[in-house]
Amino acid sequence: MLYFLMSKYQSVRGTRDLLPDVKQMFRRIDEIAYKTAKNYGFKEIETPIFEFSEVFHRSLGETSDAVAKETYTFTDRGGDSITLRPEGTAGVARSFVSEGLAQLVPLKLYYCGPMFRYERPQKGRYRQFSQFGVEILGLESPLADVECLDLAWTIIKKLNLAEKCILEINTLGDAESRNSYRTALVEYLKPFYEKLSSDSKIRFEKNPMRILDSKDESDKKIVAGAPIMENFLNESSKKFFNDVLAGLKQLNIPYKVNPQLVRGLDYYCHTVFEFTTTELGAQGAVLSGGRYDGLVEMLGGPKTAGVGFAAGVDRLADLCAAGLALSPRAPVSVLALGEKALVEAVKIASLLRNQDKYCEVFLTGNLKKKLEKANKLGTEKAILIFEQESGTFEYKLKNFGSGEEITGTLESILKAID
Ligand code: HAM
């Protein structure tokens, strides 16, 4: 019966079950990313999935979409306002402050896990999605940005996605540069105020630079003629950006400067970047990040530089679907004929699994069916167990490649499997 059509229980809109094949891909992506990050000196951290709402309001900014429209916020039974994390950076910065990690700088941290945003679901955009990300805390040098970008690019190459992704990069400059740019932008936008979308009217009052990021078509036309940040950078901001770009050139990391790139979260300064692809429709950003030197201070900590990125694992998995070899492990299969032989098979399988071997034992079906199943799983070697009239067992080692079967003692067969 098609029970799934009859069930009134579906996963919540924008969420999905990661069935084994997809979940395997997610795990593999996390493994590759984490292994690579470890080579760059990053250590793993896990922060809670929910925080006091204030952590995100202060970090991401009241006008960021992530906070204004997309958070899952609720009052818990103790009366506290709680938010499911929409991203990982704010939680890491909060942890940096509340755990007193300032004395350990420079700190290089890696994380991976689910994030929650109440966005309109579409391909590549979910309400629960997974990110892996890295944060470097306590390094002011533009070479820290370069190191982050190098790590991102290495992971993308390891996932065989270099051909499909391009790095877009921009600078927001330091506070002084941003202030003079903001003034010029407001002057430019004033005459267009009535034509701006309702969201952008609010941004105009609170954070006009976010209008550059608007997805509204009429806003986009207005923004096309806006002054560009580059012309408002002071000397030190210019030097910072040029140093980042020079580092990318040294490391042969291809990039495109995109002056319209401002990013959706308020905590950024200086470098902002996105690795984008044209292969995922509207949701083209697969990995994004930037520098956030003021964030830790905003959360009540000491002045601490920060730079990092996060990648959307769901999007990477979609992109990888065909290209990433998942290197399936071939099991040792244990096949038994007869009820007692089956118990013996379970015992032998347990022995092999205790030695860290991937082992499959088949509990149902006749021998022919079991051989077919073992073959389907890519078995190279199988142990066949036959019950004898005397109550003892006969053991055979079957090589699936050559079709050869050798009878022997259990010890000799286990040895041959090693
Ligand atoms: P973000 O650009 O908001 O940055 O998200 C990073 C990545 O998460 C995006 O490039 C995208 O691949 C993925 N992503 C975002 N929203 C969704 C969604 N609804 N469904 C599926 N994937 C999504 C941040 O989160 C910053 N914390 C990155 C960062 C770290 N900056 C500095 N350090």
mmCIF file with all atom_site columns, C-alpha atoms and ligand atoms in Angstrom, residues 87-89 111 117 119 124-126 129 131 134-135 263 265 267-268 285-290 292 308-312 314-315, ligand 1:
data_model
loop_
_atom_site.group_PDB
_atom_site.id
_atom_site.type_symbol
_atom_site.label_atom_id
_atom_site.label_alt_id
_atom_site.label_comp_id
_atom_site.label_asym_id
_atom_site.label_entity_id
_atom_site.label_seq_id
_atom_site.pdbx_PDB_ins_code
_atom_site.Cartn_x
_atom_site.Cartn_y
_atom_site.Cartn_z
_atom_site.occupancy
_atom_site.B_iso_or_equiv
_atom_site.pdbx_formal_charge
_atom_site.auth_seq_id
_atom_site.auth_comp_id
_atom_site.auth_asym_id
_atom_site.auth_atom_id
_atom_site.pdbx_PDB_model_num
ATOM   1  C CA  . GLU A 1 87  ? 24.069 30.769 11.424 1.00 0.00 ? 87  GLU A CA  1
ATOM   2  C CA  . GLY A 1 88  ? 27.148 29.769 13.389 1.00 0.00 ? 88  GLY A CA  1
ATOM   3  C CA  . THR A 1 89  ? 29.356 32.850 13.750 1.00 0.00 ? 89  THR A CA  1
ATOM   4  C CA  . TYR A 1 111 ? 31.984 23.650 13.174 1.00 0.00 ? 111 TYR A CA  1
ATOM   5  C CA  . ARG A 1 117 ? 15.879 30.294 8.815  1.00 0.00 ? 117 ARG A CA  1
ATOM   6  C CA  . GLU A 1 119 ? 12.845 31.632 4.361  1.00 0.00 ? 119 GLU A CA  1
ATOM   7  C CA  . GLY A 1 124 ? 18.727 24.838 -2.477 1.00 0.00 ? 124 GLY A CA  1
ATOM   8  C CA  . ARG A 1 125 ? 16.927 26.931 0.161  1.00 0.00 ? 125 ARG A CA  1
ATOM   9  C CA  . TYR A 1 126 ? 15.588 25.204 3.229  1.00 0.00 ? 126 TYR A CA  1
ATOM   10 C CA  . PHE A 1 129 ? 19.860 23.393 6.449  1.00 0.00 ? 129 PHE A CA  1
ATOM   11 C CA  . GLN A 1 131 ? 26.524 24.475 7.315  1.00 0.00 ? 131 GLN A CA  1
ATOM   12 C CA  . VAL A 1 134 ? 35.404 28.164 10.184 1.00 0.00 ? 134 VAL A CA  1
ATOM   13 C CA  . GLU A 1 135 ? 36.277 31.203 12.253 1.00 0.00 ? 135 GLU A CA  1
ATOM   14 C CA  . ARG A 1 263 ? 26.410 40.366 2.262  1.00 0.00 ? 263 ARG A CA  1
ATOM   15 C CA  . LEU A 1 265 ? 24.630 40.233 7.882  1.00 0.00 ? 265 LEU A CA  1
ATOM   16 C CA  . TYR A 1 267 ? 28.743 42.271 11.405 1.00 0.00 ? 267 TYR A CA  1
ATOM   17 C CA  . TYR A 1 268 ? 31.043 42.472 8.382  1.00 0.00 ? 268 TYR A CA  1
ATOM   18 C CA  . ALA A 1 285 ? 26.053 30.989 -3.123 1.00 0.00 ? 285 ALA A CA  1
ATOM   19 C CA  . VAL A 1 286 ? 27.635 27.789 -1.851 1.00 0.00 ? 286 VAL A CA  1
ATOM   20 C CA  . LEU A 1 287 ? 30.184 29.228 0.581  1.00 0.00 ? 287 LEU A CA  1
ATOM   21 C CA  . SER A 1 288 ? 30.296 32.746 1.977  1.00 0.00 ? 288 SER A CA  1
ATOM   22 C CA  . GLY A 1 289 ? 32.003 34.771 4.621  1.00 0.00 ? 289 GLY A CA  1
ATOM   23 C CA  . GLY A 1 290 ? 34.140 37.721 5.501  1.00 0.00 ? 290 GLY A CA  1
ATOM   24 C CA  . TYR A 1 292 ? 33.948 40.825 11.381 1.00 0.00 ? 292 TYR A CA  1
ATOM   25 C CA  . GLY A 1 308 ? 35.615 33.189 8.615  1.00 0.00 ? 308 GLY A CA  1
ATOM   26 C CA  . PHE A 1 309 ? 33.156 31.537 6.277  1.00 0.00 ? 309 PHE A CA  1
ATOM   27 C CA  . ALA A 1 310 ? 30.335 29.040 6.183  1.00 0.00 ? 310 ALA A CA  1
ATOM   28 C CA  . ALA A 1 311 ? 29.331 26.679 3.395  1.00 0.00 ? 311 ALA A CA  1
ATOM   29 C CA  . GLY A 1 312 ? 25.861 25.353 2.675  1.00 0.00 ? 312 GLY A CA  1
ATOM   30 C CA  . ASP A 1 314 ? 22.833 21.037 1.145  1.00 0.00 ? 314 ASP A CA  1
ATOM   31 C CA  . ARG A 1 315 ? 23.950 23.111 -1.833 1.00 0.00 ? 315 ARG A CA  1
HETATM 32 P P1  . HAM B 2 .   ? 25.496 33.121 4.958  1.00 0.00 ? 1   HAM B P1  1
HETATM 33 O O1  . HAM B 2 .   ? 25.889 33.676 3.630  1.00 0.00 ? 1   HAM B O1  1
HETATM 34 O O2  . HAM B 2 .   ? 24.245 33.608 5.556  1.00 0.00 ? 1   HAM B O2  1
HETATM 35 O O3  . HAM B 2 .   ? 26.722 33.371 5.929  1.00 0.00 ? 1   HAM B O3  1
HETATM 36 O O4  . HAM B 2 .   ? 25.403 31.536 4.852  1.00 0.00 ? 1   HAM B O4  1
HETATM 37 C C1  . HAM B 2 .   ? 26.504 30.765 4.424  1.00 0.00 ? 1   HAM B C1  1
HETATM 38 C C2  . HAM B 2 .   ? 26.059 29.717 3.414  1.00 0.00 ? 1   HAM B C2  1
HETATM 39 O O5  . HAM B 2 .   ? 24.985 28.929 3.962  1.00 0.00 ? 1   HAM B O5  1
HETATM 40 C C3  . HAM B 2 .   ? 25.484 30.283 2.126  1.00 0.00 ? 1   HAM B C3  1
HETATM 41 O O6  . HAM B 2 .   ? 26.512 30.573 1.207  1.00 0.00 ? 1   HAM B O6  1
HETATM 42 C C4  . HAM B 2 .   ? 24.623 29.130 1.630  1.00 0.00 ? 1   HAM B C4  1
HETATM 43 O O7  . HAM B 2 .   ? 25.405 28.194 0.912  1.00 0.00 ? 1   HAM B O7  1
HETATM 44 C C5  . HAM B 2 .   ? 24.149 28.477 2.907  1.00 0.00 ? 1   HAM B C5  1
HETATM 45 N N1  . HAM B 2 .   ? 22.748 28.848 3.211  1.00 0.00 ? 1   HAM B N1  1
HETATM 46 C C6  . HAM B 2 .   ? 22.297 29.999 3.740  1.00 0.00 ? 1   HAM B C6  1
HETATM 47 N N2  . HAM B 2 .   ? 20.960 29.970 3.866  1.00 0.00 ? 1   HAM B N2  1
HETATM 48 C C7  . HAM B 2 .   ? 20.546 28.762 3.402  1.00 0.00 ? 1   HAM B C7  1
HETATM 49 C C8  . HAM B 2 .   ? 19.271 28.114 3.281  1.00 0.00 ? 1   HAM B C8  1
HETATM 50 N N3  . HAM B 2 .   ? 18.139 28.691 3.667  1.00 0.00 ? 1   HAM B N3  1
HETATM 51 N N4  . HAM B 2 .   ? 19.232 26.852 2.754  1.00 0.00 ? 1   HAM B N4  1
HETATM 52 C C9  . HAM B 2 .   ? 20.382 26.230 2.377  1.00 0.00 ? 1   HAM B C9  1
HETATM 53 N N5  . HAM B 2 .   ? 21.612 26.801 2.477  1.00 0.00 ? 1   HAM B N5  1
HETATM 54 C C10 . HAM B 2 .   ? 21.701 28.041 2.988  1.00 0.00 ? 1   HAM B C10 1
HETATM 55 C C11 . HAM B 2 .   ? 26.755 32.961 7.227  1.00 0.00 ? 1   HAM B C11 1
HETATM 56 O O8  . HAM B 2 .   ? 25.973 32.189 7.699  1.00 0.00 ? 1   HAM B O8  1
HETATM 57 C C12 . HAM B 2 .   ? 27.957 33.467 7.984  1.00 0.00 ? 1   HAM B C12 1
HETATM 58 N N6  . HAM B 2 .   ? 27.854 32.991 9.366  1.00 0.00 ? 1   HAM B N6  1
HETATM 59 C C13 . HAM B 2 .   ? 29.253 33.006 7.338  1.00 0.00 ? 1   HAM B C13 1
HETATM 60 C C14 . HAM B 2 .   ? 30.462 33.482 8.055  1.00 0.00 ? 1   HAM B C14 1
HETATM 61 C C15 . HAM B 2 .   ? 31.236 32.764 8.891  1.00 0.00 ? 1   HAM B C15 1
HETATM 62 N N7  . HAM B 2 .   ? 30.974 34.698 7.992  1.00 0.00 ? 1   HAM B N7  1
HETATM 63 C C16 . HAM B 2 .   ? 32.044 34.756 8.775  1.00 0.00 ? 1   HAM B C16 1
HETATM 64 N N8  . HAM B 2 .   ? 32.207 33.591 9.335  1.00 0.00 ? 1   HAM B N8  1
#
